[in-house]
PDB file of C-alpha atoms and ligand atoms in Angstrom:
ATOM      1  CA  MET A 200     -19.353  24.424 -32.250  1.00  0.00           C
ATOM      2  CA  THR A 201     -22.120  22.262 -30.969  1.00  0.00           C
ATOM      3  CA  THR A 202     -22.233  20.589 -27.577  1.00  0.00           C
ATOM      4  CA  SER A 203     -24.256  17.533 -26.864  1.00  0.00           C
ATOM      5  CA  PRO A 204     -26.914  17.953 -24.180  1.00  0.00           C
ATOM      6  CA  THR A 205     -25.336  15.220 -22.099  1.00  0.00           C
ATOM      7  CA  SER A 206     -21.903  16.682 -21.839  1.00  0.00           C
ATOM      8  CA  ALA A 207     -23.362  20.290 -21.243  1.00  0.00           C
ATOM      9  CA  ALA A 208     -25.512  18.914 -18.438  1.00  0.00           C
ATOM     10  CA  ARG A 209     -22.850  16.969 -16.645  1.00  0.00           C
ATOM     11  CA  PRO A 210     -20.846  19.000 -14.116  1.00  0.00           C
ATOM     12  CA  PRO A 211     -17.166  18.255 -13.850  1.00  0.00           C
ATOM     13  CA  LEU A 212     -16.160  15.644 -11.234  1.00  0.00           C
ATOM     14  CA  SER A 213     -15.148  17.141  -7.968  1.00  0.00           C
ATOM     15  CA  GLN A 214     -11.718  16.247  -6.445  1.00  0.00           C
ATOM     16  CA  ASP A 215     -13.572  14.022  -3.931  1.00  0.00           C
ATOM     17  CA  GLU A 216     -15.273  12.097  -6.835  1.00  0.00           C
ATOM     18  CA  LEU A 217     -11.945  11.710  -8.540  1.00  0.00           C
ATOM     19  CA  LYS A 218     -10.440  10.220  -5.404  1.00  0.00           C
ATOM     20  CA  THR A 219     -13.360   7.753  -5.109  1.00  0.00           C
ATOM     21  CA  LEU A 220     -12.809   6.677  -8.763  1.00  0.00           C
ATOM     22  CA  VAL A 221      -9.069   5.967  -8.377  1.00  0.00           C
ATOM     23  CA  GLY A 222      -9.673   4.317  -5.004  1.00  0.00           C
ATOM     24  CA  GLN A 223     -12.132   1.922  -6.617  1.00  0.00           C
ATOM     25  CA  ALA A 224      -9.913   1.398  -9.706  1.00  0.00           C
ATOM     26  CA  ALA A 225      -7.107   0.258  -7.454  1.00  0.00           C
ATOM     27  CA  LEU A 226      -9.005  -2.848  -6.556  1.00  0.00           C
ATOM     28  CA  GLN A 227      -7.970  -4.545  -9.811  1.00  0.00           C
ATOM     29  CA  TYR A 228      -4.328  -4.579  -8.441  1.00  0.00           C
ATOM     30  CA  VAL A 229      -5.181  -6.300  -5.273  1.00  0.00           C
ATOM     31  CA  VAL A 230      -4.070 -10.071  -5.457  1.00  0.00           C
ATOM     32  CA  PRO A 231      -6.794 -12.469  -4.011  1.00  0.00           C
ATOM     33  CA  GLY A 232      -5.465 -14.580  -1.202  1.00  0.00           C
ATOM     34  CA  GLU A 233      -2.618 -12.230  -0.318  1.00  0.00           C
ATOM     35  CA  ILE A 234      -1.803  -9.395   2.051  1.00  0.00           C
ATOM     36  CA  VAL A 235      -2.097  -5.858   0.574  1.00  0.00           C
ATOM     37  CA  GLY A 236       0.017  -2.955   1.570  1.00  0.00           C
ATOM     38  CA  VAL A 237      -2.160   0.112   2.476  1.00  0.00           C
ATOM     39  CA  GLY A 238      -1.061   3.746   2.569  1.00  0.00           C
ATOM     40  CA  THR A 239      -2.511   6.805   4.262  1.00  0.00           C
ATOM     41  CA  GLY A 240      -4.597   9.828   3.361  1.00  0.00           C
ATOM     42  CA  SER A 241      -7.993  10.934   1.993  1.00  0.00           C
ATOM     43  CA  THR A 242      -7.414   9.156  -1.391  1.00  0.00           C
ATOM     44  CA  VAL A 243      -6.470   5.900   0.359  1.00  0.00           C
ATOM     45  CA  ASN A 244      -9.418   6.162   2.609  1.00  0.00           C
ATOM     46  CA  LYS A 245     -11.545   5.761  -0.557  1.00  0.00           C
ATOM     47  CA  PHE A 246      -9.490   2.706  -1.426  1.00  0.00           C
ATOM     48  CA  ILE A 247      -9.912   1.217   2.064  1.00  0.00           C
ATOM     49  CA  ASP A 248     -13.713   1.687   1.794  1.00  0.00           C
ATOM     50  CA  ALA A 249     -13.785  -0.109  -1.608  1.00  0.00           C
ATOM     51  CA  LEU A 250     -11.470  -2.832  -0.230  1.00  0.00           C
ATOM     52  CA  ALA A 251     -14.209  -3.843   2.219  1.00  0.00           C
ATOM     53  CA  SER A 252     -16.152  -5.331  -0.711  1.00  0.00           C
ATOM     54  CA  MET A 253     -13.071  -7.760  -1.169  1.00  0.00           C
ATOM     55  CA  LYS A 254     -12.282  -8.363   2.536  1.00  0.00           C
ATOM     56  CA  ASP A 255     -13.223 -12.116   2.235  1.00  0.00           C
ATOM     57  CA  GLN A 256     -10.921 -12.592  -0.703  1.00  0.00           C
ATOM     58  CA  ILE A 257      -7.722 -11.229   0.943  1.00  0.00           C
ATOM     59  CA  LYS A 258      -5.697 -12.336   3.908  1.00  0.00           C
ATOM     60  CA  GLY A 259      -5.478  -8.837   5.211  1.00  0.00           C
ATOM     61  CA  ALA A 260      -3.359  -5.708   5.059  1.00  0.00           C
ATOM     62  CA  VAL A 261      -0.188  -4.136   6.368  1.00  0.00           C
ATOM     63  CA  SER A 262      -0.877  -0.548   7.171  1.00  0.00           C
ATOM     64  CA  SER A 263       1.201   2.554   7.026  1.00  0.00           C
ATOM     65  CA  SER A 264      -0.466   4.583   9.850  1.00  0.00           C
ATOM     66  CA  LEU A 265      -2.505   4.232  12.951  1.00  0.00           C
ATOM     67  CA  ALA A 266      -5.304   6.157  11.083  1.00  0.00           C
ATOM     68  CA  SER A 267      -5.390   3.596   8.237  1.00  0.00           C
ATOM     69  CA  THR A 268      -5.194   0.756  10.671  1.00  0.00           C
ATOM     70  CA  GLU A 269      -8.243   2.047  12.543  1.00  0.00           C
ATOM     71  CA  ARG A 270     -10.193   2.429   9.316  1.00  0.00           C
ATOM     72  CA  LEU A 271      -9.282  -1.068   8.130  1.00  0.00           C
ATOM     73  CA  GLN A 272     -10.108  -2.847  11.301  1.00  0.00           C
ATOM     74  CA  ALA A 273     -13.440  -0.901  11.620  1.00  0.00           C
ATOM     75  CA  LEU A 274     -14.315  -2.459   8.226  1.00  0.00           C
ATOM     76  CA  GLY A 275     -13.350  -5.933   9.432  1.00  0.00           C
ATOM     77  CA  ILE A 276     -10.022  -6.116   7.563  1.00  0.00           C
ATOM     78  CA  THR A 277      -7.221  -7.867   9.494  1.00  0.00           C
ATOM     79  CA  VAL A 278      -4.118  -5.797   9.870  1.00  0.00           C
ATOM     80  CA  PHE A 279      -0.755  -7.534  10.197  1.00  0.00           C
ATOM     81  CA  ASP A 280       2.425  -6.179  11.741  1.00  0.00           C
ATOM     82  CA  SER A 281       4.942  -5.562   8.999  1.00  0.00           C
ATOM     83  CA  ASN A 282       7.416  -7.821  10.757  1.00  0.00           C
ATOM     84  CA  GLU A 283       4.985 -10.729  10.526  1.00  0.00           C
ATOM     85  CA  VAL A 284       4.917 -10.478   6.770  1.00  0.00           C
ATOM     86  CA  ASP A 285       7.724 -11.325   4.285  1.00  0.00           C
ATOM     87  CA  ASN A 286       6.741  -9.866   1.033  1.00  0.00           C
ATOM     88  CA  ILE A 287       3.858  -7.780  -0.120  1.00  0.00           C
ATOM     89  CA  SER A 288       2.913  -7.965  -3.826  1.00  0.00           C
ATOM     90  CA  VAL A 289       1.268  -4.562  -4.051  1.00  0.00           C
ATOM     91  CA  TYR A 290       1.276  -1.398  -1.962  1.00  0.00           C
ATOM     92  CA  ILE A 291      -1.465   1.142  -2.677  1.00  0.00           C
ATOM     93  CA  ASP A 292      -0.935   4.762  -1.645  1.00  0.00           C
ATOM     94  CA  GLY A 293      -1.540   8.399  -2.533  1.00  0.00           C
ATOM     95  CA  ALA A 294       0.860  11.198  -3.198  1.00  0.00           C
ATOM     96  CA  ASP A 295       1.285  14.887  -2.810  1.00  0.00           C
ATOM     97  CA  GLU A 296       3.095  15.059  -6.115  1.00  0.00           C
ATOM     98  CA  ILE A 297       4.083  12.598  -8.775  1.00  0.00           C
ATOM     99  CA  ASP A 298       6.333  13.201 -11.799  1.00  0.00           C
ATOM    100  CA  GLY A 299       6.398  11.527 -15.120  1.00  0.00           C
ATOM    101  CA  ALA A 300       8.909   8.857 -13.987  1.00  0.00           C
ATOM    102  CA  GLY A 301       6.855   7.840 -10.938  1.00  0.00           C
ATOM    103  CA  ASN A 302       8.953   9.753  -8.382  1.00  0.00           C
ATOM    104  CA  MET A 303       6.851  11.164  -5.606  1.00  0.00           C
ATOM    105  CA  VAL A 304       6.621  13.709  -2.785  1.00  0.00           C
ATOM    106  CA  LYS A 305       4.700  12.195   0.135  1.00  0.00           C
ATOM    107  CA  GLY A 306       4.124  12.928   3.756  1.00  0.00           C
ATOM    108  CA  GLY A 307       1.334  15.501   3.674  1.00  0.00           C
ATOM    109  CA  GLY A 308      -0.483  13.225   6.130  1.00  0.00           C
ATOM    110  CA  ALA A 309       2.620  12.860   8.233  1.00  0.00           C
ATOM    111  CA  ALA A 310       2.820   9.103   7.565  1.00  0.00           C
ATOM    112  CA  LEU A 311       5.953   9.123   5.303  1.00  0.00           C
ATOM    113  CA  THR A 312       8.246   6.877   7.338  1.00  0.00           C
ATOM    114  CA  ARG A 313       5.850   4.010   7.713  1.00  0.00           C
ATOM    115  CA  GLU A 314       4.799   4.585   4.032  1.00  0.00           C
ATOM    116  CA  LYS A 315       8.337   4.182   2.878  1.00  0.00           C
ATOM    117  CA  ILE A 316       8.847   1.024   5.050  1.00  0.00           C
ATOM    118  CA  VAL A 317       5.689  -0.619   3.720  1.00  0.00           C
ATOM    119  CA  ALA A 318       6.568   0.397   0.102  1.00  0.00           C
ATOM    120  CA  ALA A 319      10.110  -1.022   0.488  1.00  0.00           C
ATOM    121  CA  GLN A 320       8.525  -4.372   1.548  1.00  0.00           C
ATOM    122  CA  SER A 321       6.269  -4.347  -1.540  1.00  0.00           C
ATOM    123  CA  ALA A 322       7.118  -5.668  -5.095  1.00  0.00           C
ATOM    124  CA  ARG A 323       4.911  -2.870  -6.705  1.00  0.00           C
ATOM    125  CA  PHE A 324       3.786   0.618  -5.765  1.00  0.00           C
ATOM    126  CA  VAL A 325       0.444   1.732  -7.235  1.00  0.00           C
ATOM    127  CA  CYS A 326      -0.114   5.449  -6.657  1.00  0.00           C
ATOM    128  CA  ILE A 327      -3.763   6.681  -6.655  1.00  0.00           C
ATOM    129  CA  ALA A 328      -4.069  10.424  -7.173  1.00  0.00           C
ATOM    130  CA  ASP A 329      -6.304  13.058  -8.704  1.00  0.00           C
ATOM    131  CA  GLU A 330      -4.645  14.935 -11.650  1.00  0.00           C
ATOM    132  CA  SER A 331      -3.772  18.005  -9.672  1.00  0.00           C
ATOM    133  CA  LYS A 332      -0.936  15.902  -8.199  1.00  0.00           C
ATOM    134  CA  LEU A 333       0.870  15.331 -11.576  1.00  0.00           C
ATOM    135  CA  VAL A 334       3.879  17.673 -11.944  1.00  0.00           C
ATOM    136  CA  GLN A 335       6.827  18.101 -14.387  1.00  0.00           C
ATOM    137  CA  THR A 336       9.356  18.530 -11.508  1.00  0.00           C
ATOM    138  CA  LEU A 337       8.902  17.847  -7.811  1.00  0.00           C
ATOM    139  CA  GLY A 338       8.962  20.843  -5.494  1.00  0.00           C
ATOM    140  CA  LYS A 339       5.581  22.639  -5.891  1.00  0.00           C
ATOM    141  CA  PHE A 340       4.169  20.976  -2.634  1.00  0.00           C
ATOM    142  CA  PRO A 341       6.107  21.673   0.549  1.00  0.00           C
ATOM    143  CA  LEU A 342       8.386  18.728   1.153  1.00  0.00           C
ATOM    144  CA  PRO A 343       7.747  16.986   4.398  1.00  0.00           C
ATOM    145  CA  VAL A 344      10.750  15.569   6.284  1.00  0.00           C
ATOM    146  CA  GLU A 345      10.337  13.562   9.460  1.00  0.00           C
ATOM    147  CA  VAL A 346      13.044  14.571  11.976  1.00  0.00           C
ATOM    148  CA  VAL A 347      14.280  13.763  15.473  1.00  0.00           C
ATOM    149  CA  PRO A 348      12.998  16.890  17.411  1.00  0.00           C
ATOM    150  CA  MET A 349      16.377  17.982  18.688  1.00  0.00           C
ATOM    151  CA  ALA A 350      17.696  18.111  15.086  1.00  0.00           C
ATOM    152  CA  ALA A 351      14.776  20.264  13.657  1.00  0.00           C
ATOM    153  CA  GLN A 352      16.414  23.699  13.655  1.00  0.00           C
ATOM    154  CA  ARG A 353      19.725  22.477  12.307  1.00  0.00           C
ATOM    155  CA  ILE A 354      18.068  20.549   9.584  1.00  0.00           C
ATOM    156  CA  ILE A 355      16.062  23.698   8.709  1.00  0.00           C
ATOM    157  CA  LYS A 356      19.471  25.551   8.324  1.00  0.00           C
ATOM    158  CA  GLN A 357      20.863  22.803   6.104  1.00  0.00           C
ATOM    159  CA  PHE A 358      17.910  23.325   3.698  1.00  0.00           C
ATOM    160  CA  ALA A 359      18.265  27.122   3.949  1.00  0.00           C
ATOM    161  CA  ALA A 360      21.752  26.665   2.528  1.00  0.00           C
ATOM    162  CA  GLN A 361      20.130  24.929  -0.403  1.00  0.00           C
ATOM    163  CA  GLY A 362      17.657  27.674  -0.916  1.00  0.00           C
ATOM    164  CA  GLY A 363      14.679  26.116   0.937  1.00  0.00           C
ATOM    165  CA  GLN A 364      12.553  27.683   3.627  1.00  0.00           C
ATOM    166  CA  GLY A 365      11.536  25.227   6.507  1.00  0.00           C
ATOM    167  CA  VAL A 366       8.967  25.317   9.240  1.00  0.00           C
ATOM    168  CA  VAL A 367       8.055  22.813  11.932  1.00  0.00           C
ATOM    169  CA  ARG A 368       4.677  21.496  11.238  1.00  0.00           C
ATOM    170  CA  LEU A 369       2.180  22.458  14.020  1.00  0.00           C
ATOM    171  CA  LYS A 370      -1.067  20.962  15.274  1.00  0.00           C
ATOM    172  CA  ASP A 371      -3.126  22.947  17.774  1.00  0.00           C
ATOM    173  CA  GLY A 372      -0.275  25.406  18.179  1.00  0.00           C
ATOM    174  CA  LYS A 373       2.301  22.716  19.134  1.00  0.00           C
ATOM    175  CA  PRO A 374       4.721  20.640  17.038  1.00  0.00           C
ATOM    176  CA  LEU A 375       2.747  17.810  15.332  1.00  0.00           C
ATOM    177  CA  VAL A 376       3.996  14.468  16.762  1.00  0.00           C
ATOM    178  CA  THR A 377       4.065  11.615  14.278  1.00  0.00           C
ATOM    179  CA  ASP A 378       3.023   8.003  14.926  1.00  0.00           C
ATOM    180  CA  ASN A 379       6.784   7.400  15.498  1.00  0.00           C
ATOM    181  CA  GLY A 380       7.129  10.149  18.152  1.00  0.00           C
ATOM    182  CA  GLN A 381       9.072  12.546  15.874  1.00  0.00           C
ATOM    183  CA  TRP A 382       8.363  15.887  14.300  1.00  0.00           C
ATOM    184  CA  ILE A 383       7.782  17.006  10.662  1.00  0.00           C
ATOM    185  CA  VAL A 384       9.471  19.996   8.980  1.00  0.00           C
ATOM    186  CA  ASP A 385       7.905  21.263   5.755  1.00  0.00           C
ATOM    187  CA  ILE A 386      10.356  22.757   3.163  1.00  0.00           C
ATOM    188  CA  THR A 387       9.247  25.097   0.511  1.00  0.00           C
ATOM    189  CA  GLY A 388      11.334  26.774  -2.377  1.00  0.00           C
ATOM    190  CA  LEU A 389      13.157  23.652  -3.680  1.00  0.00           C
ATOM    191  CA  LEU A 390      13.060  22.345  -7.163  1.00  0.00           C
ATOM    192  CA  ILE A 391      13.983  18.660  -7.012  1.00  0.00           C
ATOM    193  CA  THR A 392      15.390  17.957 -10.461  1.00  0.00           C
ATOM    194  CA  ASN A 393      17.288  14.824  -9.509  1.00  0.00           C
ATOM    195  CA  PRO A 394      15.038  13.013  -6.954  1.00  0.00           C
ATOM    196  CA  LEU A 395      17.293   9.962  -6.575  1.00  0.00           C
ATOM    197  CA  ALA A 396      20.438  12.093  -5.625  1.00  0.00           C
ATOM    198  CA  PHE A 397      18.351  14.446  -3.461  1.00  0.00           C
ATOM    199  CA  GLU A 398      16.757  11.506  -1.453  1.00  0.00           C
ATOM    200  CA  ALA A 399      20.212   9.784  -1.038  1.00  0.00           C
ATOM    201  CA  GLU A 400      21.726  12.984   0.174  1.00  0.00           C
ATOM    202  CA  VAL A 401      19.140  14.232   2.610  1.00  0.00           C
ATOM    203  CA  SER A 402      18.597  10.750   4.055  1.00  0.00           C
ATOM    204  CA  GLN A 403      22.111  10.884   5.470  1.00  0.00           C
ATOM    205  CA  TRP A 404      21.754  14.215   7.364  1.00  0.00           C
ATOM    206  CA  PRO A 405      21.922  13.482  11.117  1.00  0.00           C
ATOM    207  CA  GLY A 406      18.551  13.663  12.625  1.00  0.00           C
ATOM    208  CA  VAL A 407      16.556  13.060   9.457  1.00  0.00           C
ATOM    209  CA  VAL A 408      14.277  10.046   9.987  1.00  0.00           C
ATOM    210  CA  THR A 409      12.693  10.049   6.572  1.00  0.00           C
ATOM    211  CA  VAL A 410      12.657  12.519   3.608  1.00  0.00           C
ATOM    212  CA  GLY A 411       9.451  12.716   1.773  1.00  0.00           C
ATOM    213  CA  VAL A 412      10.951  12.087  -1.650  1.00  0.00           C
ATOM    214  CA  PHE A 413      10.096   8.655  -2.871  1.00  0.00           C
ATOM    215  CA  ALA A 414      12.453   7.960  -5.640  1.00  0.00           C
ATOM    216  CA  TYR A 415      14.093   4.686  -4.448  1.00  0.00           C
ATOM    217  CA  GLN A 416      10.390   3.608  -3.732  1.00  0.00           C
ATOM    218  CA  ARG A 417       8.901   5.264  -6.689  1.00  0.00           C
ATOM    219  CA  ALA A 418       5.551   4.136  -8.217  1.00  0.00           C
ATOM    220  CA  GLN A 419       5.359   1.562 -10.990  1.00  0.00           C
ATOM    221  CA  VAL A 420       1.810   2.520 -11.752  1.00  0.00           C
ATOM    222  CA  CYS A 421      -0.233   5.649 -11.169  1.00  0.00           C
ATOM    223  CA  LEU A 422      -3.951   5.603 -11.443  1.00  0.00           C
ATOM    224  CA  LEU A 423      -4.788   9.273 -12.123  1.00  0.00           C
ATOM    225  CA  GLY A 424      -8.295  10.667 -11.713  1.00  0.00           C
ATOM    226  CA  THR A 425      -8.955  13.001 -14.687  1.00  0.00           C
ATOM    227  CA  ALA A 426     -11.948  14.734 -15.988  1.00  0.00           C
ATOM    228  CA  GLY A 427     -12.110  12.020 -18.687  1.00  0.00           C
ATOM    229  CA  GLY A 428     -11.970   9.167 -16.211  1.00  0.00           C
ATOM    230  CA  VAL A 429      -9.079   7.107 -14.623  1.00  0.00           C
ATOM    231  CA  LYS A 430      -5.868   7.296 -16.612  1.00  0.00           C
ATOM    232  CA  THR A 431      -3.239   4.596 -15.965  1.00  0.00           C
ATOM    233  CA  LEU A 432       0.414   5.651 -16.199  1.00  0.00           C
ATOM    234  CA  THR A 433       3.048   2.940 -16.006  1.00  0.00           C
ATOM    235  CA  PHE A 434       6.678   3.544 -15.193  1.00  0.00           C
ATOM    236  CA  GLU A 435       7.935  -0.063 -15.042  1.00  0.00           C
TER     237      GLU A 435
HETATM  238  C1  LIG B  77       0.348  10.804   3.790  1.00  0.00           C
HETATM  239  C2  LIG B  77       0.611  10.880   2.294  1.00  0.00           C
HETATM  240  C3  LIG B  77      -0.419  10.869   1.397  1.00  0.00           C
HETATM  241  O1  LIG B  77      -0.441   9.817   0.492  1.00  0.00           O
HETATM  242  C4  LIG B  77      -0.441  12.223   0.610  1.00  0.00           C
HETATM  243  O2  LIG B  77      -0.440  13.236   1.578  1.00  0.00           O
HETATM  244  C5  LIG B  77      -1.742  12.306  -0.244  1.00  0.00           C
HETATM  245  O3  LIG B  77      -2.922  12.435   0.467  1.00  0.00           O
HETATM  246  P1  LIG B  77      -4.326  12.666  -0.077  1.00  0.00           P
HETATM  247  O4  LIG B  77      -4.707  11.494  -0.658  1.00  0.00           O
HETATM  248  O5  LIG B  77      -5.159  13.038   1.205  1.00  0.00           O
HETATM  249  O6  LIG B  77      -4.247  13.926  -0.931  1.00  0.00           O
HETATM  250  O7  LIG B  77       1.814  10.938   1.842  1.00  0.00           O
HETATM  251  O8  LIG B  77       1.569  10.894   4.537  1.00  0.00           O
END
């Protein structure tokens, strides 16, 4: 086998570079003259940075977290309250896991509730992720669930009855408090074979604010950063 000097000399793209690639690629889905829905996380930060180049062509953004709002505003992009906006044509966000049908696990950045709200308001969800996020079945990444604090231990027991192990997410030794004043429990040991049924069931447990399975608000498109460049997966 012979290898060309160019391919031998080029080191594989880092995860950070893959995130930059998909963040930039997502610009093609932004509709000029409209408001764009913006998610949260390190991949979305790359998208926000790229969006700055288009800031004069859009009306502004609806944001899914205080962190994204700060970043958008720092770049001069107007952020609207979701209640001021009727419909959003596209929502761009990352994921902790995505399967072959566009179902996702989200909430690694603790922003899942606002992410689901903005996604529900949007006609189309474009997920941006590096290829490590693509899975056959959801459940490899700990499942984030935002809960009312007084229900945390009971919800952990409900997951234990289904074979999952739960812990309250901590920050600086104390329960992490979300933008909505709630806690996150992270659940491991679950294999989510029917994401729609799972999301519907867990969403009804008392004290659950939002479960991190996005099946009702699944992605229609995923821009996946791979060694060979950006791969577009469509699930429409
Ligand atoms: C935040 C999220 C993020 O989209 C998810 O955690 C992926 O983040 P990153 O792009 O940093 O890997 O759901 O709540």
